[in-house]
Amino acid sequence: MRTVLITIFSVLFIDQFLKLWVKANFFLGEEIGGLGFVKLQFIENPGMAFGMEFGGVWGKIALSLFRVGAVVAIWIIIRNLLNNKAHRGLVFSVGLIFAGALGNILDSAFYGLLFNSGTSWDPELMQWVSYYDVSQLNFNGYAGFFQGCVVDMIHFEFFYPSWTPFGLAGLEIFPPVFNIADFAISVGVGIIIVFNKRFLGKGKGDFSVFRKQRAVSKDLIEPEVEK
């Protein structure tokens, strides 16, 4: 339990610290800096991960409620994994996914209440309208509960080489901008995919764990009778 809690709180702290720093100090769309192909650029995401949108304000509320349900389900899975002594790597990976999902929930739940300026839904234009003036941040709120936008800032900027076919030459390979929470979810899922045999093999996290425990209990309760 200690390991997974450290993982969750570490991811949440780094994710929220970076988001609050970017949100309070930079203009929307501003490039903050970077190192090599890793660029930092402040954008706001009103929808799903990696900049994908999902409907208007009601779509956003529905998405936020779905995230809450997913977080509750993932926490139940973590408790079950710990109780059944699952592989530590599997518990760590699921902890990353939990922390990432919770990190983005905090943005949508509270950033609209904490900050006075942000990307919000315009019912007349029927689209999300962005702001550009960082001086508007007076901490009076720009949206209701679960209506705030997620802060993204990490951009992997690298391009297809000139010889790439199908008209891809010069285009970005991975254009979405994301955050630490998105990254944690992706890493968690990636680790589970790569090491699934080690994590979920016989006796290491699948239902054979429960069968093995039942078999041991039966041996203890009903000792073999000598013939």
mmCIF file with all atom_site columns, N, CA and C in Angstrom, residues 22-47:
data_model
loop_
_atom_site.group_PDB
_atom_site.id
_atom_site.type_symbol
_atom_site.label_atom_id
_atom_site.label_alt_id
_atom_site.label_comp_id
_atom_site.label_asym_id
_atom_site.label_entity_id
_atom_site.label_seq_id
_atom_site.pdbx_PDB_ins_code
_atom_site.Cartn_x
_atom_site.Cartn_y
_atom_site.Cartn_z
_atom_site.occupancy
_atom_site.B_iso_or_equiv
_atom_site.pdbx_formal_charge
_atom_site.auth_seq_id
_atom_site.auth_comp_id
_atom_site.auth_asym_id
_atom_site.auth_atom_id
_atom_site.pdbx_PDB_model_num
ATOM 1  N N  . VAL A 1 22 ? 1.951   26.884 -14.775 1.00 0.00 ? 22 VAL A N  1
ATOM 2  C CA . VAL A 1 22 ? 1.709   27.301 -16.156 1.00 0.00 ? 22 VAL A CA 1
ATOM 3  C C  . VAL A 1 22 ? 0.459   28.178 -16.249 1.00 0.00 ? 22 VAL A C  1
ATOM 4  N N  . LYS A 1 23 ? -0.612  27.752 -15.591 1.00 0.00 ? 23 LYS A N  1
ATOM 5  C CA . LYS A 1 23 ? -1.884  28.476 -15.668 1.00 0.00 ? 23 LYS A CA 1
ATOM 6  C C  . LYS A 1 23 ? -1.776  29.892 -15.118 1.00 0.00 ? 23 LYS A C  1
ATOM 7  N N  . ALA A 1 24 ? -1.022  30.066 -14.042 1.00 0.00 ? 24 ALA A N  1
ATOM 8  C CA . ALA A 1 24 ? -0.965  31.357 -13.360 1.00 0.00 ? 24 ALA A CA 1
ATOM 9  C C  . ALA A 1 24 ? 0.083   32.303 -13.921 1.00 0.00 ? 24 ALA A C  1
ATOM 10 N N  . ASN A 1 25 ? 0.967   31.823 -14.808 1.00 0.00 ? 25 ASN A N  1
ATOM 11 C CA . ASN A 1 25 ? 2.095   32.659 -15.210 1.00 0.00 ? 25 ASN A CA 1
ATOM 12 C C  . ASN A 1 25 ? 2.271   32.861 -16.709 1.00 0.00 ? 25 ASN A C  1
ATOM 13 N N  . PHE A 1 26 ? 1.459   32.204 -17.537 1.00 0.00 ? 26 PHE A N  1
ATOM 14 C CA . PHE A 1 26 ? 1.710   32.280 -18.970 1.00 0.00 ? 26 PHE A CA 1
ATOM 15 C C  . PHE A 1 26 ? 0.424   32.530 -19.742 1.00 0.00 ? 26 PHE A C  1
ATOM 16 N N  . PHE A 1 27 ? 0.597   33.088 -20.952 1.00 0.00 ? 27 PHE A N  1
ATOM 17 C CA . PHE A 1 27 ? -0.520  33.316 -21.850 1.00 0.00 ? 27 PHE A CA 1
ATOM 18 C C  . PHE A 1 27 ? -0.926  32.010 -22.509 1.00 0.00 ? 27 PHE A C  1
ATOM 19 N N  . LEU A 1 28 ? -2.205  31.858 -22.795 1.00 0.00 ? 28 LEU A N  1
ATOM 20 C CA . LEU A 1 28 ? -2.673  30.703 -23.523 1.00 0.00 ? 28 LEU A CA 1
ATOM 21 C C  . LEU A 1 28 ? -2.020  30.651 -24.896 1.00 0.00 ? 28 LEU A C  1
ATOM 22 N N  . GLY A 1 29 ? -1.445  29.519 -25.250 1.00 0.00 ? 29 GLY A N  1
ATOM 23 C CA . GLY A 1 29 ? -0.751  29.347 -26.515 1.00 0.00 ? 29 GLY A CA 1
ATOM 24 C C  . GLY A 1 29 ? 0.719   29.712 -26.468 1.00 0.00 ? 29 GLY A C  1
ATOM 25 N N  . GLU A 1 30 ? 1.176   30.281 -25.364 1.00 0.00 ? 30 GLU A N  1
ATOM 26 C CA . GLU A 1 30 ? 2.569   30.703 -25.259 1.00 0.00 ? 30 GLU A CA 1
ATOM 27 C C  . GLU A 1 30 ? 3.502   29.502 -25.140 1.00 0.00 ? 30 GLU A C  1
ATOM 28 N N  . GLU A 1 31 ? 4.631   29.550 -25.856 1.00 0.00 ? 31 GLU A N  1
ATOM 29 C CA . GLU A 1 31 ? 5.666   28.539 -25.715 1.00 0.00 ? 31 GLU A CA 1
ATOM 30 C C  . GLU A 1 31 ? 6.546   28.920 -24.538 1.00 0.00 ? 31 GLU A C  1
ATOM 31 N N  . ILE A 1 32 ? 6.677   28.006 -23.601 1.00 0.00 ? 32 ILE A N  1
ATOM 32 C CA . ILE A 1 32 ? 7.386   28.286 -22.356 1.00 0.00 ? 32 ILE A CA 1
ATOM 33 C C  . ILE A 1 32 ? 8.862   27.950 -22.469 1.00 0.00 ? 32 ILE A C  1
ATOM 34 N N  . GLY A 1 33 ? 9.188   26.988 -23.258 1.00 0.00 ? 33 GLY A N  1
ATOM 35 C CA . GLY A 1 33 ? 10.574  26.546 -23.403 1.00 0.00 ? 33 GLY A CA 1
ATOM 36 C C  . GLY A 1 33 ? 10.584  25.087 -23.800 1.00 0.00 ? 33 GLY A C  1
ATOM 37 N N  . GLY A 1 34 ? 11.688  24.427 -23.522 1.00 0.00 ? 34 GLY A N  1
ATOM 38 C CA . GLY A 1 34 ? 11.765  23.019 -23.854 1.00 0.00 ? 34 GLY A CA 1
ATOM 39 C C  . GLY A 1 34 ? 13.199  22.554 -23.906 1.00 0.00 ? 34 GLY A C  1
ATOM 40 N N  . LEU A 1 35 ? 13.357  21.283 -24.226 1.00 0.00 ? 35 LEU A N  1
ATOM 41 C CA . LEU A 1 35 ? 14.673  20.670 -24.323 1.00 0.00 ? 35 LEU A CA 1
ATOM 42 C C  . LEU A 1 35 ? 14.634  19.676 -25.473 1.00 0.00 ? 35 LEU A C  1
ATOM 43 N N  . GLY A 1 36 ? 15.363  19.991 -26.544 1.00 0.00 ? 36 GLY A N  1
ATOM 44 C CA . GLY A 1 36 ? 15.350  19.123 -27.706 1.00 0.00 ? 36 GLY A CA 1
ATOM 45 C C  . GLY A 1 36 ? 13.972  19.104 -28.358 1.00 0.00 ? 36 GLY A C  1
ATOM 46 N N  . PHE A 1 37 ? 13.465  17.900 -28.604 1.00 0.00 ? 37 PHE A N  1
ATOM 47 C CA . PHE A 1 37 ? 12.159  17.779 -29.244 1.00 0.00 ? 37 PHE A CA 1
ATOM 48 C C  . PHE A 1 37 ? 11.009  17.928 -28.253 1.00 0.00 ? 37 PHE A C  1
ATOM 49 N N  . VAL A 1 38 ? 11.313  18.033 -26.956 1.00 0.00 ? 38 VAL A N  1
ATOM 50 C CA . VAL A 1 38 ? 10.277  18.213 -25.937 1.00 0.00 ? 38 VAL A CA 1
ATOM 51 C C  . VAL A 1 38 ? 10.043  19.707 -25.729 1.00 0.00 ? 38 VAL A C  1
ATOM 52 N N  . LYS A 1 39 ? 8.874   20.188 -26.116 1.00 0.00 ? 39 LYS A N  1
ATOM 53 C CA . LYS A 1 39 ? 8.522   21.593 -25.986 1.00 0.00 ? 39 LYS A CA 1
ATOM 54 C C  . LYS A 1 39 ? 7.455   21.764 -24.907 1.00 0.00 ? 39 LYS A C  1
ATOM 55 N N  . LEU A 1 40 ? 7.481   22.927 -24.261 1.00 0.00 ? 40 LEU A N  1
ATOM 56 C CA . LEU A 1 40 ? 6.447   23.282 -23.301 1.00 0.00 ? 40 LEU A CA 1
ATOM 57 C C  . LEU A 1 40 ? 5.609   24.401 -23.895 1.00 0.00 ? 40 LEU A C  1
ATOM 58 N N  . GLN A 1 41 ? 4.331   24.129 -24.085 1.00 0.00 ? 41 GLN A N  1
ATOM 59 C CA . GLN A 1 41 ? 3.415   25.104 -24.681 1.00 0.00 ? 41 GLN A CA 1
ATOM 60 C C  . GLN A 1 41 ? 2.080   25.035 -23.958 1.00 0.00 ? 41 GLN A C  1
ATOM 61 N N  . PHE A 1 42 ? 1.602   26.169 -23.456 1.00 0.00 ? 42 PHE A N  1
ATOM 62 C CA . PHE A 1 42 ? 0.377   26.216 -22.645 1.00 0.00 ? 42 PHE A CA 1
ATOM 63 C C  . PHE A 1 42 ? -0.856  26.204 -23.529 1.00 0.00 ? 42 PHE A C  1
ATOM 64 N N  . ILE A 1 43 ? -1.672  25.143 -23.387 1.00 0.00 ? 43 ILE A N  1
ATOM 65 C CA . ILE A 1 43 ? -2.983  25.116 -24.015 1.00 0.00 ? 43 ILE A CA 1
ATOM 66 C C  . ILE A 1 43 ? -3.993  24.625 -22.982 1.00 0.00 ? 43 ILE A C  1
ATOM 67 N N  . GLU A 1 44 ? -5.277  24.782 -23.271 1.00 0.00 ? 44 GLU A N  1
ATOM 68 C CA . GLU A 1 44 ? -6.331  24.249 -22.404 1.00 0.00 ? 44 GLU A CA 1
ATOM 69 C C  . GLU A 1 44 ? -7.199  23.290 -23.197 1.00 0.00 ? 44 GLU A C  1
ATOM 70 N N  . ASN A 1 45 ? -7.540  22.201 -22.561 1.00 0.00 ? 45 ASN A N  1
ATOM 71 C CA . ASN A 1 45 ? -8.283  21.127 -23.209 1.00 0.00 ? 45 ASN A CA 1
ATOM 72 C C  . ASN A 1 45 ? -9.663  20.994 -22.565 1.00 0.00 ? 45 ASN A C  1
ATOM 73 N N  . PRO A 1 46 ? -10.734 21.344 -23.281 1.00 0.00 ? 46 PRO A N  1
ATOM 74 C CA . PRO A 1 46 ? -12.072 21.245 -22.709 1.00 0.00 ? 46 PRO A CA 1
ATOM 75 C C  . PRO A 1 46 ? -12.664 19.840 -22.763 1.00 0.00 ? 46 PRO A C  1
ATOM 76 N N  . GLY A 1 47 ? -11.963 18.895 -23.401 1.00 0.00 ? 47 GLY A N  1
ATOM 77 C CA . GLY A 1 47 ? -12.521 17.565 -23.576 1.00 0.00 ? 47 GLY A CA 1
ATOM 78 C C  . GLY A 1 47 ? -11.674 16.467 -22.983 1.00 0.00 ? 47 GLY A C  1
#
